[in-house]
CSV table of C-alpha atoms in Angstrom, one decimal:
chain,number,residue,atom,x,y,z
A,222,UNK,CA,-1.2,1.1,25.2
A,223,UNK,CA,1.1,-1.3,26.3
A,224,UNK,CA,4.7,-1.0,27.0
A,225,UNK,CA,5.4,-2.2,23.5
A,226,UNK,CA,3.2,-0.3,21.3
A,227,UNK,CA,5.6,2.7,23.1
A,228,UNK,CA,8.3,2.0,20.9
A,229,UNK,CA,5.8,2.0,17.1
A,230,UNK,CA,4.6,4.7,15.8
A,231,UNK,CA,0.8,5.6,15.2
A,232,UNK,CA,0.6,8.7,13.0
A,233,UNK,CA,-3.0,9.0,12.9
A,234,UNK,CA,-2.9,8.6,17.3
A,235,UNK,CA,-6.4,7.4,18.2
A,236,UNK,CA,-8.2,8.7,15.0
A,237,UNK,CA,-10.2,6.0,13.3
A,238,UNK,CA,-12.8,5.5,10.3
A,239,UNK,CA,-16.2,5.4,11.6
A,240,UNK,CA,-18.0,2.0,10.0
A,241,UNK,CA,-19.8,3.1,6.7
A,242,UNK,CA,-16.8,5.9,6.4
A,243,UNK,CA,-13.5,6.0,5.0
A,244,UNK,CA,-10.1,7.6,6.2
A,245,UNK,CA,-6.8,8.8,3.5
A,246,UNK,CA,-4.1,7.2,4.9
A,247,UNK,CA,-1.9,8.1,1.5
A,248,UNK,CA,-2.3,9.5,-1.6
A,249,UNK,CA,-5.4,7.2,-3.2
A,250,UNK,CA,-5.1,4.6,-0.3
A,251,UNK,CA,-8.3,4.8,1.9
A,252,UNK,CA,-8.7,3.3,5.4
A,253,UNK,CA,-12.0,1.5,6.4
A,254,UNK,CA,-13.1,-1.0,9.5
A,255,UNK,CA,-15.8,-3.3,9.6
A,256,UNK,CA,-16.7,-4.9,13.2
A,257,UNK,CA,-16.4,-8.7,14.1
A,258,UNK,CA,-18.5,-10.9,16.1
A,259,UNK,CA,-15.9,-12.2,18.5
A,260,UNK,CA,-12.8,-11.0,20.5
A,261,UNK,CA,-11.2,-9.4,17.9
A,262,UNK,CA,-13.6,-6.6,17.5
A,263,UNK,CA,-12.6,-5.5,13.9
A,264,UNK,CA,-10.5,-5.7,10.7
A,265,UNK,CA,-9.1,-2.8,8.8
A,266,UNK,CA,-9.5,-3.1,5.1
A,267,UNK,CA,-8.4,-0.7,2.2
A,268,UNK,CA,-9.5,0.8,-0.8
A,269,UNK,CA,-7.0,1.9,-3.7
A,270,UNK,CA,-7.5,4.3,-6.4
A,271,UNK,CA,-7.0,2.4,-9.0
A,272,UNK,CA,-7.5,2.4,-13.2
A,273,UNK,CA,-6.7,-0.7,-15.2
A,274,UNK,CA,-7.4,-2.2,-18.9
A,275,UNK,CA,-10.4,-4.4,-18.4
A,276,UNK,CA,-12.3,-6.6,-20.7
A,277,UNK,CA,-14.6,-3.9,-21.1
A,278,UNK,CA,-12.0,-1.5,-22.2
A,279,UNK,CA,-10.1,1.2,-19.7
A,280,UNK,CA,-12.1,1.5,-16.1
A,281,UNK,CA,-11.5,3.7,-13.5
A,282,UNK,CA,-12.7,3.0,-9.4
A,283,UNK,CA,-11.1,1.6,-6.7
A,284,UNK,CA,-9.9,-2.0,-6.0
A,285,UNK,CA,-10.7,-3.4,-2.5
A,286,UNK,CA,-7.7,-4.8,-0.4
A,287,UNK,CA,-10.2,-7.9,2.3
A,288,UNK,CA,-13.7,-7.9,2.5
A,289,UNK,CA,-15.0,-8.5,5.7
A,290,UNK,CA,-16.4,-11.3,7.3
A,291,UNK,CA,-19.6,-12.9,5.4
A,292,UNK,CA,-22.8,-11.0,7.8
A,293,UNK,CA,-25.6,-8.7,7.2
A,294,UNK,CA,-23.9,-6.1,9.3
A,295,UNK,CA,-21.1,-5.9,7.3
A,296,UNK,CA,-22.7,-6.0,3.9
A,297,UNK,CA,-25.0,-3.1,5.3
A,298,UNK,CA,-21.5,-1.1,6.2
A,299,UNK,CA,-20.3,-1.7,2.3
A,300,UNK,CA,-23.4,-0.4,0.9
A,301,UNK,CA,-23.1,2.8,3.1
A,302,UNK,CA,-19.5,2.8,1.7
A,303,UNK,CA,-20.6,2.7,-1.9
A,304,UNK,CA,-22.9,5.1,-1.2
A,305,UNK,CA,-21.1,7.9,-0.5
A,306,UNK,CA,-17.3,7.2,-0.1
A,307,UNK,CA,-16.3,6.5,-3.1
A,308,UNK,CA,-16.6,9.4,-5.3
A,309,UNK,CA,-19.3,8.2,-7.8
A,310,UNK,CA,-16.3,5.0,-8.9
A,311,UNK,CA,-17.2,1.7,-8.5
A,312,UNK,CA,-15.7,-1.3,-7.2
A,313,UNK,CA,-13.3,-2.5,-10.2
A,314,UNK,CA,-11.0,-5.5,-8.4
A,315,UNK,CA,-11.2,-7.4,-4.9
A,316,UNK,CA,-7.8,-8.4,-4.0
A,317,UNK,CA,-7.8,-10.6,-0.8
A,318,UNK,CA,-5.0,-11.4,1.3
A,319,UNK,CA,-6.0,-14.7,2.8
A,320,UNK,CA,-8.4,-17.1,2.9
A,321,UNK,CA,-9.8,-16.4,6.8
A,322,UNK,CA,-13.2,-15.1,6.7
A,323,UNK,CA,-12.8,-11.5,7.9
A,324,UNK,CA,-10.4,-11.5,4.6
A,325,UNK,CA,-12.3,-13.3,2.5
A,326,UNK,CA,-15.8,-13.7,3.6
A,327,UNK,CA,-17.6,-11.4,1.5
A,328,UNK,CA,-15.5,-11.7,-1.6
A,329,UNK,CA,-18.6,-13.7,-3.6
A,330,UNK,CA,-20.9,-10.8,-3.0
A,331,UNK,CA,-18.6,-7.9,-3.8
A,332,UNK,CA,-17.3,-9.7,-6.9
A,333,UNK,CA,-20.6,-10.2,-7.8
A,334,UNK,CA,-21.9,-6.9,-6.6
A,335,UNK,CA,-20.0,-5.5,-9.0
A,336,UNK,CA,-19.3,-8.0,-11.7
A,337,UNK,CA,-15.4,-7.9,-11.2
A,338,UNK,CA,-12.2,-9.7,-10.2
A,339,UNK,CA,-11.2,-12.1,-7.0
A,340,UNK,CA,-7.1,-11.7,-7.1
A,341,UNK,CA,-5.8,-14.2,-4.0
A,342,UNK,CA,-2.8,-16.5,-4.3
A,343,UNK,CA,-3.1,-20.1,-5.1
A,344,UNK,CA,-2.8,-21.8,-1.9
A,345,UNK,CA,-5.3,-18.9,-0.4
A,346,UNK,CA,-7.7,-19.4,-2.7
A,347,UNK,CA,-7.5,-23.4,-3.2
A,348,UNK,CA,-8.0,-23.2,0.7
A,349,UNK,CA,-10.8,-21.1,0.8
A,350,UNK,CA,-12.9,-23.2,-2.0
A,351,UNK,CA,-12.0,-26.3,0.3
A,352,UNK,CA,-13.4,-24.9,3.4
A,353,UNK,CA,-16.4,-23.1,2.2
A,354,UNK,CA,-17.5,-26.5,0.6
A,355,UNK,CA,-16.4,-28.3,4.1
A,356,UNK,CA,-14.3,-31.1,2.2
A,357,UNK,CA,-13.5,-33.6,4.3
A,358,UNK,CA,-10.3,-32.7,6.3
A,359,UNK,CA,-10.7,-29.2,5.9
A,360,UNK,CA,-14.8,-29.4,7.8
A,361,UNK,CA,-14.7,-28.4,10.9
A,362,UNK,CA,-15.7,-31.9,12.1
A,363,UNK,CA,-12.4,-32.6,11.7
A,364,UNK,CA,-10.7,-30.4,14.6
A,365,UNK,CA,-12.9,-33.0,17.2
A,366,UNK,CA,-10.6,-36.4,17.2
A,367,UNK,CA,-7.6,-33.9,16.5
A,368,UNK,CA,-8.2,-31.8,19.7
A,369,UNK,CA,-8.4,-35.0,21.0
A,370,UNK,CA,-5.8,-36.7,20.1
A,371,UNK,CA,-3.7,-33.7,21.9
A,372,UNK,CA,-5.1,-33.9,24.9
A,373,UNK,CA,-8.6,-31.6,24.6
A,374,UNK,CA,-10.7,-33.6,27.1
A,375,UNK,CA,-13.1,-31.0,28.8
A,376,UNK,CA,-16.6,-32.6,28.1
A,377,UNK,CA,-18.0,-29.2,28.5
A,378,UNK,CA,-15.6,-27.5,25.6
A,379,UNK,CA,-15.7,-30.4,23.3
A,380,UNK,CA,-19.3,-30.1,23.7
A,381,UNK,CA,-19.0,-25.8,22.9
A,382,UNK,CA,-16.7,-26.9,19.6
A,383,UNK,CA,-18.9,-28.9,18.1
A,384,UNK,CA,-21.2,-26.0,17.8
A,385,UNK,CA,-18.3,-24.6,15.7
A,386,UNK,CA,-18.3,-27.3,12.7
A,387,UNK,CA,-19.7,-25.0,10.3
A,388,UNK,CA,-17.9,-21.6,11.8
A,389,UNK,CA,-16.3,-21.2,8.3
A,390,UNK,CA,-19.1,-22.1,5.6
A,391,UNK,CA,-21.5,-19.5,8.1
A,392,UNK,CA,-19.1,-16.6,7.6
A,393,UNK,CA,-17.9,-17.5,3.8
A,394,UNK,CA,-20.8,-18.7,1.9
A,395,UNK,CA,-19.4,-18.7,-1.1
A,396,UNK,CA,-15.9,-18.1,-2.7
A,397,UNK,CA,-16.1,-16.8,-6.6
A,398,UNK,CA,-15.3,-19.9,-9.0
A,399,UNK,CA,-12.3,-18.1,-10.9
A,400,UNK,CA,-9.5,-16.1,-9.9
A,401,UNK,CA,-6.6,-14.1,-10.9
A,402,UNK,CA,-3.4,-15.8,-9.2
A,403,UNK,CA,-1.0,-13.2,-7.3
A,404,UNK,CA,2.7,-15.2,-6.1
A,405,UNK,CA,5.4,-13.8,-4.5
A,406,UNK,CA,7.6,-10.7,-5.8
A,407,UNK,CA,5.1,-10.3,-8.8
A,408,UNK,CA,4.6,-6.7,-9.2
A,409,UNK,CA,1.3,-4.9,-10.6
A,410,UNK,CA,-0.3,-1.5,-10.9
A,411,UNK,CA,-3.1,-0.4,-8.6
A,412,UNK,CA,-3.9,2.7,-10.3
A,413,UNK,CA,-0.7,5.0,-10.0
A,414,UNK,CA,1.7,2.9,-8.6
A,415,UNK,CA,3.5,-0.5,-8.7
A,416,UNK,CA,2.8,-2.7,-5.8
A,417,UNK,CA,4.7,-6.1,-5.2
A,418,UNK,CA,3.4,-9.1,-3.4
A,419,UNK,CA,4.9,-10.6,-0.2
A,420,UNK,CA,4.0,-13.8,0.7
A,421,UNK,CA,4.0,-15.3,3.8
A,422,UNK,CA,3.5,-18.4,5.9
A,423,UNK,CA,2.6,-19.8,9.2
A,424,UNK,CA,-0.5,-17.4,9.5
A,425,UNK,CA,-2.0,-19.1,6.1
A,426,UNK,CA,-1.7,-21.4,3.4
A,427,UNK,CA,0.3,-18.3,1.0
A,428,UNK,CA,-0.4,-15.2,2.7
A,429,UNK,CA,-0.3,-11.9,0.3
A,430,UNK,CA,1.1,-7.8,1.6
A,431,UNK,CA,1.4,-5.4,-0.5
A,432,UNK,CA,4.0,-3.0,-0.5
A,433,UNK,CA,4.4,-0.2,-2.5
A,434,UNK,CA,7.9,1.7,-2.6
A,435,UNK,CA,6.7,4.8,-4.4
A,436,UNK,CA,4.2,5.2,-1.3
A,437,UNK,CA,6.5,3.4,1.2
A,438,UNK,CA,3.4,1.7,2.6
A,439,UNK,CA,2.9,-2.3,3.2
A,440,UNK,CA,-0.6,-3.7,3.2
A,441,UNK,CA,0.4,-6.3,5.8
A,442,UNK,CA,-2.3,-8.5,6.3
A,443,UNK,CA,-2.1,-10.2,8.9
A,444,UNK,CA,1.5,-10.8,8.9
A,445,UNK,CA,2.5,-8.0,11.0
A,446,UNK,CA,0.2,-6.9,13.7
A,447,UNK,CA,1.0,-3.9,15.9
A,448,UNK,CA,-0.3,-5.1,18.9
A,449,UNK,CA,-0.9,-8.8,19.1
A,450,UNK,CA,0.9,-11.5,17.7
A,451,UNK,CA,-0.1,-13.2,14.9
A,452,UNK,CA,-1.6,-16.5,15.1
A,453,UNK,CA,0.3,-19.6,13.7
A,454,UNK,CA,-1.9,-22.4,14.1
A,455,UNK,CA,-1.3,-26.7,13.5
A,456,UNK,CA,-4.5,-27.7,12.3
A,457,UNK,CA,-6.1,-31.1,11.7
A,458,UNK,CA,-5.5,-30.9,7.5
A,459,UNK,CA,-2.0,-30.6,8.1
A,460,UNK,CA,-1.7,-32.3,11.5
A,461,UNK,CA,2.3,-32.0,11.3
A,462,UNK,CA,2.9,-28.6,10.2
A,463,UNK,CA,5.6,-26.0,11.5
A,464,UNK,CA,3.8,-22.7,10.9
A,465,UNK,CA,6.1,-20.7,13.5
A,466,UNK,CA,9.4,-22.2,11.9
A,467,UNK,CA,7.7,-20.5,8.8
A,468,UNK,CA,6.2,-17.3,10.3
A,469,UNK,CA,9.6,-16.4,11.4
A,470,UNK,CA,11.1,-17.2,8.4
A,471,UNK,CA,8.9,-15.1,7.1
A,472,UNK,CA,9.1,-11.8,8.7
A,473,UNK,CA,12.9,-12.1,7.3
A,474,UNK,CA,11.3,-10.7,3.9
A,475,UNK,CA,9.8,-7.1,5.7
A,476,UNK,CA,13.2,-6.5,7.4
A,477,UNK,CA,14.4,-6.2,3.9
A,478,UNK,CA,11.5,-2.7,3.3
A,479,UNK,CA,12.7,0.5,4.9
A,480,UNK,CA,12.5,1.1,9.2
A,481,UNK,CA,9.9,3.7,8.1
A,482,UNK,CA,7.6,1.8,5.8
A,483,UNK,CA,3.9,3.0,6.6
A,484,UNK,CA,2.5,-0.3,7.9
A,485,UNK,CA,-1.5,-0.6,7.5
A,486,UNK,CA,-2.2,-3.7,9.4
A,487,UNK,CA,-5.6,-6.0,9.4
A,488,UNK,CA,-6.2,-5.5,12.4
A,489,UNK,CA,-4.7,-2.2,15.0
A,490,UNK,CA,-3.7,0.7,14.0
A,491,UNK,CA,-1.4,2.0,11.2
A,492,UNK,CA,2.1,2.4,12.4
A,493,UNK,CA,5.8,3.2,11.7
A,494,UNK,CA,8.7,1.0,13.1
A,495,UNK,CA,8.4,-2.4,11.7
A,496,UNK,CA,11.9,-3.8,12.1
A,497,UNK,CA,11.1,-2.9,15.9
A,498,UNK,CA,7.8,-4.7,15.6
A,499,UNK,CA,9.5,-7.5,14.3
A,500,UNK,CA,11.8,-7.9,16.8
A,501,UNK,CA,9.5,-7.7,19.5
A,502,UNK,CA,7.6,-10.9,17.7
A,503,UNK,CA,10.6,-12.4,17.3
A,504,UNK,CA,11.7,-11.8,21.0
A,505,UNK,CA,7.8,-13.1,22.3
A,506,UNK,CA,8.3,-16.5,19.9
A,507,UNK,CA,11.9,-17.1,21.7
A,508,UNK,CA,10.0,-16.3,25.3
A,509,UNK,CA,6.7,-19.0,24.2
A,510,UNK,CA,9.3,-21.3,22.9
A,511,UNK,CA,11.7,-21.4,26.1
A,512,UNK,CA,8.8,-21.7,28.4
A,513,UNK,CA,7.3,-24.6,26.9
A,514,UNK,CA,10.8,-25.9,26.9
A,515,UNK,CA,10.7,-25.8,30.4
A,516,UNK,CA,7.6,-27.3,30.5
A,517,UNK,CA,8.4,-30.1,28.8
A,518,UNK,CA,10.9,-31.7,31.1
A,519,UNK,CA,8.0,-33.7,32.0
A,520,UNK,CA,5.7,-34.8,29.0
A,521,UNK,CA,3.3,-32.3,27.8
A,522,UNK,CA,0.3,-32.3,25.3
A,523,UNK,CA,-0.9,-29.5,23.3
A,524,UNK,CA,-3.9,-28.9,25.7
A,525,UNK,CA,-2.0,-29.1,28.8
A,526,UNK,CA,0.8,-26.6,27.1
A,527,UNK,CA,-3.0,-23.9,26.1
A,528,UNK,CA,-2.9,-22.6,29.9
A,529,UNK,CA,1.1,-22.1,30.0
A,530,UNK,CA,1.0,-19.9,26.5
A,531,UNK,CA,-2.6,-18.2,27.5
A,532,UNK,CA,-3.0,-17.6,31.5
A,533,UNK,CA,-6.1,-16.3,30.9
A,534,UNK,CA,-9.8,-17.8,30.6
A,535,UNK,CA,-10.7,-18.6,26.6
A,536,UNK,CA,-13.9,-19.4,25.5
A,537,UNK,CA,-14.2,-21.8,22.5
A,538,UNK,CA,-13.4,-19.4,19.8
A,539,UNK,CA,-10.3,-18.2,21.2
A,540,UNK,CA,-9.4,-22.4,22.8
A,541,UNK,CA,-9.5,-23.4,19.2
A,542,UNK,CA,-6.5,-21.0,18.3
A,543,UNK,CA,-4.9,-21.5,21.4
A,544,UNK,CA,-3.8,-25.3,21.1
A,545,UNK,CA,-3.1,-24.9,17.7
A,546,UNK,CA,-0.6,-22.6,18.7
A,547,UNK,CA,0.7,-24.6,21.3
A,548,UNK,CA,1.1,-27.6,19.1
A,549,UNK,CA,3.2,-25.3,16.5
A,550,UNK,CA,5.4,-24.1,19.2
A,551,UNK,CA,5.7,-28.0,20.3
A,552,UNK,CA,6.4,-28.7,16.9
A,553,UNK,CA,9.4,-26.1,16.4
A,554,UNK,CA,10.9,-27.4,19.4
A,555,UNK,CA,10.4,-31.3,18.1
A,556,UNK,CA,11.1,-30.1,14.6
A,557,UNK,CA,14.7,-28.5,16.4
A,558,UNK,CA,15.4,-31.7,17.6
A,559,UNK,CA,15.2,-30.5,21.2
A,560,UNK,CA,12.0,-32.6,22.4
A,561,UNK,CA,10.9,-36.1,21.4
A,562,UNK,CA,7.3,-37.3,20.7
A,563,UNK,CA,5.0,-40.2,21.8
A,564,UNK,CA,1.8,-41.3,21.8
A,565,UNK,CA,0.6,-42.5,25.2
A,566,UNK,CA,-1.9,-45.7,25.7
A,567,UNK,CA,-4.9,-43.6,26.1
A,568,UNK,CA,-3.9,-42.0,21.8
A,569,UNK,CA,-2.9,-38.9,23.4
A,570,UNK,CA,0.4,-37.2,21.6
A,571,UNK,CA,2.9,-35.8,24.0
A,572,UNK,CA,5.9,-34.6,24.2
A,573,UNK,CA,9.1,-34.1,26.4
A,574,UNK,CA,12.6,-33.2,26.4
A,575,UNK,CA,15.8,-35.8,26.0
């Protein structure tokens, strides 16, 4: 545990849910984690007791909060789920958060599974059709001349990218061709309670938590992390977005729940002490931001800004997230007026202070 996770609280300590098993967490909210197939080893997902009107008249089950990312091993975890974790109630509603494909991945085949429901918001799931059908812009062919153009010129990673053109269609197949829009402050029963959506932005296109006040819990997506910070990313599709301008806007709206809202992240543990949390991420933005500052006295692309942010060694995976979060941060500080930006003779994009 590092020095930070000291001041958040972790009522369960170290206990998690085995994969293929389930864990309360609060009354008709069940905790479940599937693994991932790169650095970050897992994502937490949720089932909620839930009973609703249908189509086919009043149905009782539980409605699954993400889906895990689209693999064998991870359909092979629901199944042992459905088996025997779920009382003898079926699946009745998939409600995804975002449109990244530990979140969204398998929401075709549970949908189908069980002949029900995709709710996502509108910019979630617009993004998610686009990427699983690699549209032009939003293929993964399109990060190469964007990387570029920032200053990505290791032969030996650009080479280890374009391995990753289809990274998103491999892990989300298919996205279901209707949906059920969620948007900000709408509230909805799941089951028992009332449960209002939060969105969010910077991480995503229009990120969705949950929070419910009669549980005091927030389903926080990927918003608020206990332990790492989330990623806010510039991407080619967008190529002059400001996503940590919006992320911290954004964590404005969780400040506003109570200091001991019951947060069940995506990925960590569950915790208590959010407005600590936040201002922690707030406190590691204003550290990133001042350092690249600094670093910009003389001019400074996006890849020469990766190994100032991240000291460590990143394979292509992690590289990909890394300058797209150095770019942001380049872009809040160009975006604050406090660095200017060029383009050099050789099409790279760099920028310096006054």
């Amino acid at each position: 545990m590092n020095p930070l996770e000291t001041q958040l609280t972790y009522p369960y300590g170290d206990t998690l849910p085995d994969t293929g098993t389930v864990l309360d967490v609060a009354p008709g909210v069940r905790w479940l984690r599937m693994a991932l197939p790169f650095a970050l080893s897992h994502i937490n997902l949720w089932l909620l007791e839930d009973e609703f009107e249908s189509e086919q008249g009043r149905v009782r089950g539980w409605t699954a909060i993400d889906c895990g990312i689209g693999n064998q091993a991870t359909r092979d975890a629901w199944e042992s789920i459905f088996a025997s974790q779920l009382d003898g109630l079926p699946i009745v509603r998939v409600i995804v958060t975002h449109c990244h494909p530990d979140h969204v991945g398998l929401a075709d085949w549970l949908c189908e599974r069980w002949k029900v429901p995709l709710w996502m918001t509108t910019g979630e799931y617009a993004f998610a059709r686009m990427m699983s059908a690699g549209l032009p812009g939003a293929d993964g062919t399109a990060m190469f001349p964007f990387f570029q153009h920032h200053g990505l010129s290791d032969p030996q990673m650009l080479e280890e990218l374009k391995g990753r053109k289809s990274y998103y269609p491999t892990y989300v197949s298919a996205v279901p061709h209707r949906y059920t829009r969620m948007h900000d402050d709408q509230s909805f029963r799941i089951g028992a309670h009332a449960w209002r959506v939060i969105t969010g932005f910077g991480h995503s296109p229009e990120h969705a938590a949950l929070y419910c006040a009669d549980l005091n819990v927030l389903i926080s997506g990927d918003m608020v992390l206990p332990r790492i910070s989330t990623n806010t990313s510039v991407f080619a599709i967008e190529p002059d977005a400001n996503p940590v301008q919006q992320f911290l806007d954004s964590l404005q709206k969780y400040l506003q729940l109570p200091e001991d809202t019951l947060v069940l992240p995506s990925h960590g543990k569950p915790f208590r002490g959010m407005h600590t949390r936040i201002r922690q991420l707030q406190d590691h933005h204003a550290a990133r931001l001042e350092e690249v500052l600094v670093a910009c006295k003389t001019p400074q692309s996006a890849a020469d800004i990766v190994p100032i942010m991240f000291t460590r060694k990143l394979d292509s995976h992690q590289l990909s997230f890394a300058l797209g979060e150095a770019l942001a941060h380049l872009h809040k500080l160009w975006y604050d007026g406090l660095l200017q930006r060029s383009i050099g003779a050789d099409h790279v994009v760099r920028f310096q202070t006054y």
